[in-house]
PDB file of C-alpha atoms in Angstrom:
ATOM      1  CA  UNK I  93     -21.156  11.495  26.683  1.00 58.00           C
ATOM      2  CA  UNK I  94     -24.339   9.701  28.123  1.00 68.00           C
ATOM      3  CA  UNK I  95     -23.651   9.329  31.549  1.00 72.00           C
ATOM      4  CA  UNK I  96     -20.689  11.246  32.997  1.00 71.00           C
ATOM      5  CA  UNK I  97     -20.550   9.928  36.399  1.00 74.00           C
ATOM      6  CA  UNK I  98     -19.488   6.804  35.063  1.00 78.00           C
ATOM      7  CA  UNK I  99     -16.236   8.054  33.551  1.00 77.00           C
ATOM      8  CA  UNK I 100     -15.386   9.365  37.406  1.00 79.00           C
ATOM      9  CA  UNK I 101     -13.647   7.487  39.176  1.00 78.00           C
ATOM     10  CA  UNK I 102     -15.825   6.307  42.462  1.00 79.00           C
ATOM     11  CA  UNK I 103     -13.484   8.613  45.370  1.00 81.00           C
ATOM     12  CA  UNK I 104     -14.020  11.696  43.219  1.00 78.00           C
ATOM     13  CA  UNK I 105     -17.341  10.957  41.817  1.00 80.00           C
ATOM     14  CA  UNK I 106     -18.646  13.486  44.956  1.00 82.00           C
ATOM     15  CA  UNK I 107     -16.787  16.749  44.232  1.00 86.00           C
ATOM     16  CA  UNK I 108     -18.378  19.429  43.205  1.00 87.00           C
ATOM     17  CA  UNK I 109     -15.863  21.128  41.131  1.00 89.00           C
ATOM     18  CA  UNK I 110     -15.069  18.194  38.734  1.00 84.00           C
ATOM     19  CA  UNK I 111     -18.145  17.426  38.415  1.00 83.00           C
ATOM     20  CA  UNK I 112     -19.349  20.945  37.320  1.00 86.00           C
ATOM     21  CA  UNK I 113     -16.248  20.682  34.594  1.00 86.00           C
ATOM     22  CA  UNK I 114     -17.411  17.738  33.783  1.00 83.00           C
ATOM     23  CA  UNK I 115     -21.094  18.708  33.439  1.00 83.00           C
ATOM     24  CA  UNK I 116     -19.627  22.022  31.176  1.00 84.00           C
ATOM     25  CA  UNK I 117     -17.395  20.802  29.360  1.00 82.00           C
ATOM     26  CA  UNK I 118     -20.166  17.908  28.085  1.00 78.00           C
ATOM     27  CA  UNK I 119     -22.484  20.512  27.063  1.00 77.00           C
ATOM     28  CA  UNK I 120     -20.185  22.629  25.130  1.00 78.00           C
ATOM     29  CA  UNK I 121     -18.250  19.404  23.174  1.00 75.00           C
ATOM     30  CA  UNK I 122     -19.989  16.859  22.410  1.00 72.00           C
ATOM     31  CA  UNK I 123     -16.711  14.310  23.123  1.00 71.00           C
ATOM     32  CA  UNK I 124     -19.018  11.031  20.865  1.00 77.00           C
ATOM     33  CA  UNK I 125     -17.841  12.834  17.586  1.00 79.00           C
ATOM     34  CA  UNK I 126     -14.862  13.746  17.614  1.00 81.00           C
ATOM     35  CA  UNK I 127     -14.855  10.381  19.290  1.00 85.00           C
ATOM     36  CA  UNK I 128     -16.688   8.238  15.731  1.00 88.00           C
ATOM     37  CA  UNK I 129     -14.483  10.627  13.597  1.00 88.00           C
ATOM     38  CA  UNK I 130     -11.459   9.482  14.823  1.00 90.00           C
ATOM     39  CA  UNK I 131     -11.738   6.379  14.994  1.00 90.00           C
ATOM     40  CA  UNK I 132     -12.847   5.871  11.126  1.00 91.00           C
ATOM     41  CA  UNK I 133     -10.786   8.785   9.978  1.00 90.00           C
ATOM     42  CA  UNK I 134      -7.690   7.676  11.308  1.00 91.00           C
ATOM     43  CA  UNK I 135      -7.531   4.630  14.278  1.00 91.00           C
ATOM     44  CA  UNK I 136      -8.522   1.976  11.374  1.00 92.00           C
ATOM     45  CA  UNK I 137      -6.025   1.758   8.853  1.00 88.00           C
ATOM     46  CA  UNK I 138      -9.418   0.613   6.205  1.00 89.00           C
ATOM     47  CA  UNK I 139     -11.799   3.734   6.189  1.00 92.00           C
ATOM     48  CA  UNK I 140      -8.255   6.037   7.380  1.00 91.00           C
ATOM     49  CA  UNK I 141      -7.787   9.103   4.880  1.00 90.00           C
ATOM     50  CA  UNK I 142      -4.395  12.039   4.501  1.00 91.00           C
ATOM     51  CA  UNK I 143      -3.141  12.206   7.757  1.00 91.00           C
ATOM     52  CA  UNK I 144      -4.646   9.065   9.215  1.00 92.00           C
ATOM     53  CA  UNK I 145      -2.852   6.866   6.441  1.00 93.00           C
ATOM     54  CA  UNK I 146       0.552   8.969   6.909  1.00 93.00           C
ATOM     55  CA  UNK I 147       0.903   7.793  10.114  1.00 94.00           C
ATOM     56  CA  UNK I 148      -0.243   4.476   9.327  1.00 93.00           C
ATOM     57  CA  UNK I 149       2.614   4.845   7.028  1.00 92.00           C
ATOM     58  CA  UNK I 150       5.272   6.173   9.893  1.00 94.00           C
ATOM     59  CA  UNK I 151       4.226   3.145  11.445  1.00 94.00           C
ATOM     60  CA  UNK I 152       5.067   0.382   9.760  1.00 92.00           C
ATOM     61  CA  UNK I 153       7.099   2.114   7.962  1.00 91.00           C
ATOM     62  CA  UNK I 154       7.239   3.192   4.324  1.00 90.00           C
ATOM     63  CA  UNK I 155       6.236   6.650   3.118  1.00 90.00           C
ATOM     64  CA  UNK I 156       3.333   7.866   1.040  1.00 89.00           C
ATOM     65  CA  UNK I 157       5.995   9.273  -1.877  1.00 89.00           C
ATOM     66  CA  UNK I 158       7.301   7.013  -3.950  1.00 84.00           C
ATOM     67  CA  UNK I 159      10.395   7.416  -6.962  1.00 78.00           C
ATOM     68  CA  UNK I 160       9.719   6.371 -10.026  1.00 72.00           C
ATOM     69  CA  UNK I 161      11.049   5.879 -13.670  1.00 59.00           C
ATOM     70  CA  UNK I 162       9.852   9.788 -15.333  1.00 53.00           C
ATOM     71  CA  UNK I 163       9.983   7.871 -19.378  1.00 53.00           C
ATOM     72  CA  UNK I 164      10.586   4.526 -20.208  1.00 56.00           C
ATOM     73  CA  UNK I 165      12.839   3.144 -21.451  1.00 56.00           C
ATOM     74  CA  UNK I 166      13.705   1.364 -25.261  1.00 54.00           C
ATOM     75  CA  UNK I 167      14.856  -2.081 -24.343  1.00 61.00           C
ATOM     76  CA  UNK I 168      12.300  -5.595 -24.131  1.00 57.00           C
ATOM     77  CA  UNK I 169       9.627  -6.056 -21.812  1.00 54.00           C
ATOM     78  CA  UNK I 170      11.276  -9.425 -20.810  1.00 53.00           C
ATOM     79  CA  UNK I 171      14.258  -7.620 -19.068  1.00 51.00           C
ATOM     80  CA  UNK I 172      11.960  -4.751 -17.359  1.00 55.00           C
ATOM     81  CA  UNK I 173       8.691  -4.656 -17.521  1.00 55.00           C
ATOM     82  CA  UNK I 174       8.301  -0.551 -18.454  1.00 58.00           C
ATOM     83  CA  UNK I 175      10.834  -0.752 -21.597  1.00 61.00           C
ATOM     84  CA  UNK I 176       9.260   0.499 -24.411  1.00 61.00           C
ATOM     85  CA  UNK I 177       9.231  -0.871 -28.051  1.00 59.00           C
ATOM     86  CA  UNK I 178      10.255   1.349 -31.142  1.00 55.00           C
ATOM     87  CA  UNK I 179       8.558   4.572 -31.346  1.00 55.00           C
ATOM     88  CA  UNK I 180       7.044   4.498 -27.340  1.00 55.00           C
ATOM     89  CA  UNK I 181      11.071   4.020 -25.979  1.00 55.00           C
ATOM     90  CA  UNK I 182      13.600   7.300 -25.927  1.00 52.00           C
ATOM     91  CA  UNK I 183      16.902   5.667 -25.745  1.00 54.00           C
ATOM     92  CA  UNK I 184      18.521   5.771 -22.736  1.00 57.00           C
ATOM     93  CA  UNK I 185      20.527   8.659 -22.487  1.00 56.00           C
ATOM     94  CA  UNK I 186      23.657   7.559 -18.835  1.00 56.00           C
ATOM     95  CA  UNK I 187      21.492  10.054 -16.722  1.00 57.00           C
ATOM     96  CA  UNK I 188      18.854   8.693 -14.063  1.00 56.00           C
ATOM     97  CA  UNK I 189      15.644  10.171 -15.102  1.00 54.00           C
ATOM     98  CA  UNK I 190      13.011   9.341 -11.341  1.00 59.00           C
ATOM     99  CA  UNK I 191      10.489  11.533 -10.799  1.00 72.00           C
ATOM    100  CA  UNK I 192       8.647  11.949  -6.969  1.00 79.00           C
ATOM    101  CA  UNK I 193       5.105  10.453  -7.978  1.00 81.00           C
ATOM    102  CA  UNK I 194       2.241  11.436  -4.276  1.00 87.00           C
ATOM    103  CA  UNK I 195       0.184   7.840  -4.159  1.00 87.00           C
ATOM    104  CA  UNK I 196      -3.365   8.677  -3.476  1.00 89.00           C
ATOM    105  CA  UNK I 197      -5.127   7.575  -1.000  1.00 90.00           C
ATOM    106  CA  UNK I 198      -7.228   4.223  -1.649  1.00 87.00           C
ATOM    107  CA  UNK I 199      -3.134   3.039  -3.074  1.00 85.00           C
ATOM    108  CA  UNK I 200      -1.737   3.677  -0.124  1.00 90.00           C
ATOM    109  CA  UNK I 201      -3.699   1.714   1.501  1.00 89.00           C
ATOM    110  CA  UNK I 202      -2.883  -0.748   0.141  1.00 86.00           C
ATOM    111  CA  UNK I 203       0.807  -0.388   1.050  1.00 88.00           C
ATOM    112  CA  UNK I 204       0.235  -0.118   4.043  1.00 91.00           C
ATOM    113  CA  UNK I 205      -0.939  -3.917   3.934  1.00 88.00           C
ATOM    114  CA  UNK I 206       0.725  -4.989   2.379  1.00 87.00           C
ATOM    115  CA  UNK I 207       3.442  -4.050   3.921  1.00 89.00           C
ATOM    116  CA  UNK I 208       2.075  -4.719   7.444  1.00 89.00           C
ATOM    117  CA  UNK I 209       1.891  -8.386   5.542  1.00 88.00           C
ATOM    118  CA  UNK I 210       5.455  -7.949   5.598  1.00 88.00           C
ATOM    119  CA  UNK I 211       6.294  -6.551   8.708  1.00 89.00           C
ATOM    120  CA  UNK I 212       4.612  -9.847  10.293  1.00 89.00           C
ATOM    121  CA  UNK I 213       5.283 -13.022   7.457  1.00 86.00           C
ATOM    122  CA  UNK I 214       8.453 -15.729   7.375  1.00 85.00           C
ATOM    123  CA  UNK I 215       9.188 -15.037   3.874  1.00 81.00           C
ATOM    124  CA  UNK I 216       7.498 -17.406   2.729  1.00 83.00           C
ATOM    125  CA  UNK I 217       6.112 -17.697  -1.458  1.00 83.00           C
ATOM    126  CA  UNK I 218       3.188 -18.491  -0.016  1.00 87.00           C
ATOM    127  CA  UNK I 219       3.559 -15.053   2.421  1.00 88.00           C
ATOM    128  CA  UNK I 220       4.436 -13.150  -0.402  1.00 87.00           C
ATOM    129  CA  UNK I 221       1.615 -14.312  -3.212  1.00 88.00           C
ATOM    130  CA  UNK I 222      -1.050 -13.098  -0.226  1.00 88.00           C
ATOM    131  CA  UNK I 223       0.943  -9.689   0.008  1.00 87.00           C
ATOM    132  CA  UNK I 224       1.202  -9.555  -4.690  1.00 87.00           C
ATOM    133  CA  UNK I 225      -3.507 -10.136  -4.261  1.00 87.00           C
ATOM    134  CA  UNK I 226      -2.877  -7.562  -1.291  1.00 85.00           C
ATOM    135  CA  UNK I 227      -0.635  -5.137  -4.005  1.00 84.00           C
ATOM    136  CA  UNK I 228      -2.416  -6.137  -6.873  1.00 85.00           C
ATOM    137  CA  UNK I 229      -5.348  -9.138  -6.371  1.00 82.00           C
ATOM    138  CA  UNK I 230      -7.935  -6.182  -8.504  1.00 83.00           C
ATOM    139  CA  UNK I 231      -6.080  -5.893 -11.456  1.00 83.00           C
ATOM    140  CA  UNK I 232      -5.143 -10.233 -12.956  1.00 81.00           C
ATOM    141  CA  UNK I 233      -2.501 -13.001 -11.524  1.00 84.00           C
ATOM    142  CA  UNK I 234      -0.056 -11.913 -10.151  1.00 86.00           C
ATOM    143  CA  UNK I 235       2.422 -15.055  -8.419  1.00 86.00           C
ATOM    144  CA  UNK I 236       5.700 -15.613  -7.318  1.00 84.00           C
ATOM    145  CA  UNK I 237       7.854 -18.662  -9.120  1.00 80.00           C
ATOM    146  CA  UNK I 238      11.763 -20.267  -7.176  1.00 73.00           C
ATOM    147  CA  UNK I 239      13.890 -20.148 -10.352  1.00 78.00           C
ATOM    148  CA  UNK I 240      16.081 -22.169  -7.928  1.00 76.00           C
ATOM    149  CA  UNK I 241      19.419 -19.971  -9.343  1.00 79.00           C
ATOM    150  CA  UNK I 242      18.660 -17.371  -5.905  1.00 77.00           C
ATOM    151  CA  UNK I 243      16.346 -15.281  -7.976  1.00 79.00           C
ATOM    152  CA  UNK I 244      12.577 -14.809  -7.299  1.00 81.00           C
ATOM    153  CA  UNK I 245      10.685 -14.734 -11.037  1.00 83.00           C
ATOM    154  CA  UNK I 246       7.609 -12.151  -9.906  1.00 84.00           C
ATOM    155  CA  UNK I 247       4.974 -13.553 -13.023  1.00 85.00           C
ATOM    156  CA  UNK I 248       2.174 -11.307 -13.914  1.00 84.00           C
ATOM    157  CA  UNK I 249      -0.833 -11.647 -16.304  1.00 83.00           C
ATOM    158  CA  UNK I 250      -0.939  -7.916 -16.891  1.00 81.00           C
ATOM    159  CA  UNK I 251       1.393  -5.292 -18.046  1.00 78.00           C
ATOM    160  CA  UNK I 252       2.837  -3.762 -14.391  1.00 77.00           C
ATOM    161  CA  UNK I 253       2.932  -0.183 -14.606  1.00 77.00           C
ATOM    162  CA  UNK I 254       5.805   2.052 -13.225  1.00 74.00           C
ATOM    163  CA  UNK I 255       3.846   2.927  -9.743  1.00 78.00           C
ATOM    164  CA  UNK I 256       4.021  -0.870  -9.576  1.00 80.00           C
ATOM    165  CA  UNK I 257       7.149  -1.439 -10.173  1.00 78.00           C
ATOM    166  CA  UNK I 258       8.613   1.467  -8.138  1.00 79.00           C
ATOM    167  CA  UNK I 259       5.882  -0.400  -5.297  1.00 81.00           C
ATOM    168  CA  UNK I 260       7.946  -3.587  -5.234  1.00 80.00           C
ATOM    169  CA  UNK I 261      11.217  -2.109  -5.990  1.00 77.00           C
ATOM    170  CA  UNK I 262      10.484   0.053  -2.406  1.00 79.00           C
ATOM    171  CA  UNK I 263      11.140  -2.993  -0.983  1.00 79.00           C
ATOM    172  CA  UNK I 264       7.470  -3.771   0.809  1.00 83.00           C
ATOM    173  CA  UNK I 265       8.519  -7.883  -0.178  1.00 83.00           C
ATOM    174  CA  UNK I 266      10.555  -9.551   1.838  1.00 84.00           C
ATOM    175  CA  UNK I 267      13.536 -11.103  -0.306  1.00 78.00           C
ATOM    176  CA  UNK I 268      15.218 -13.789   1.238  1.00 74.00           C
ATOM    177  CA  UNK I 269      18.893 -12.522   2.109  1.00 76.00           C
ATOM    178  CA  UNK I 270      21.336 -13.249  -1.166  1.00 77.00           C
ATOM    179  CA  UNK I 271      17.851 -13.757  -3.216  1.00 77.00           C
ATOM    180  CA  UNK I 272      17.217 -10.712  -6.041  1.00 77.00           C
ATOM    181  CA  UNK I 273      13.563 -10.463  -8.129  1.00 76.00           C
ATOM    182  CA  UNK I 274      12.951 -10.394 -11.515  1.00 76.00           C
ATOM    183  CA  UNK I 275       9.832  -9.066 -13.445  1.00 72.00           C
ATOM    184  CA  UNK I 276       7.658 -11.025 -16.297  1.00 75.00           C
ATOM    185  CA  UNK I 277       5.109 -10.327 -17.877  1.00 71.00           C
ATOM    186  CA  UNK I 278       2.994 -12.836 -19.425  1.00 73.00           C
ATOM    187  CA  UNK I 279      -0.147 -11.815 -21.345  1.00 63.00           C
ATOM    188  CA  UNK I 280      -2.694 -13.842 -20.734  1.00 53.00           C
ATOM    189  CA  UNK I 281      -4.305 -16.628 -23.433  1.00 49.00           C
ATOM    190  CA  UNK I 282      -7.127 -15.083 -25.770  1.00 52.00           C
ATOM    191  CA  UNK I 283     -10.308 -17.511 -26.893  1.00 48.00           C
ATOM    192  CA  UNK I 284     -12.030 -17.447 -30.113  1.00 48.00           C
ATOM    193  CA  UNK I 285     -13.808 -14.215 -28.823  1.00 49.00           C
ATOM    194  CA  UNK I 286     -11.470 -11.826 -28.640  1.00 50.00           C
ATOM    195  CA  UNK I 287     -11.776 -12.456 -24.567  1.00 49.00           C
ATOM    196  CA  UNK I 288      -9.444 -13.309 -21.439  1.00 47.00           C
ATOM    197  CA  UNK I 289      -8.498 -17.385 -20.980  1.00 45.00           C
ATOM    198  CA  UNK I 290      -7.310 -17.332 -16.941  1.00 43.00           C
TER     199      UNK I 290
END
């Protein structure tokens, strides 16, 4: 510390035992570096890493490990975004094929921020769209459409991965009671040069 006396209560400022202990401790350890490291690696969720993110995950109520489909089954992408077509997927055998996937720090940070936003949201379509932007904003357009039939349609302009679907299925998005989420994939339109039209 720069000035130890600023940290001591006035009634103990003249105590030779207390000031001696603090001066010797200050000479042996520089707490400023430890404090800066703690603030960067744990306290600030925008820069936290490893164990610090695990603490934030427990605070907001979301885990780092997700259960995802280990293999894609044959089906139609409109029904389930990770479905595979002929020659790519396998027939469903009746057994669940899942695997645990540990999110990287960057993906886990996005999930934590999305869950924190969901914890304080009103559950409106605008709030859910904001959360979708936190999760998938850097990948393309993704928005929520109300279908007026007790379902909410998540519309992706990109093909969501199995991890994306697992993040949504983990309960990070607020969902009104009795309402289900459905997914659809709308490939972006192409111009004459083969570029996406947004």
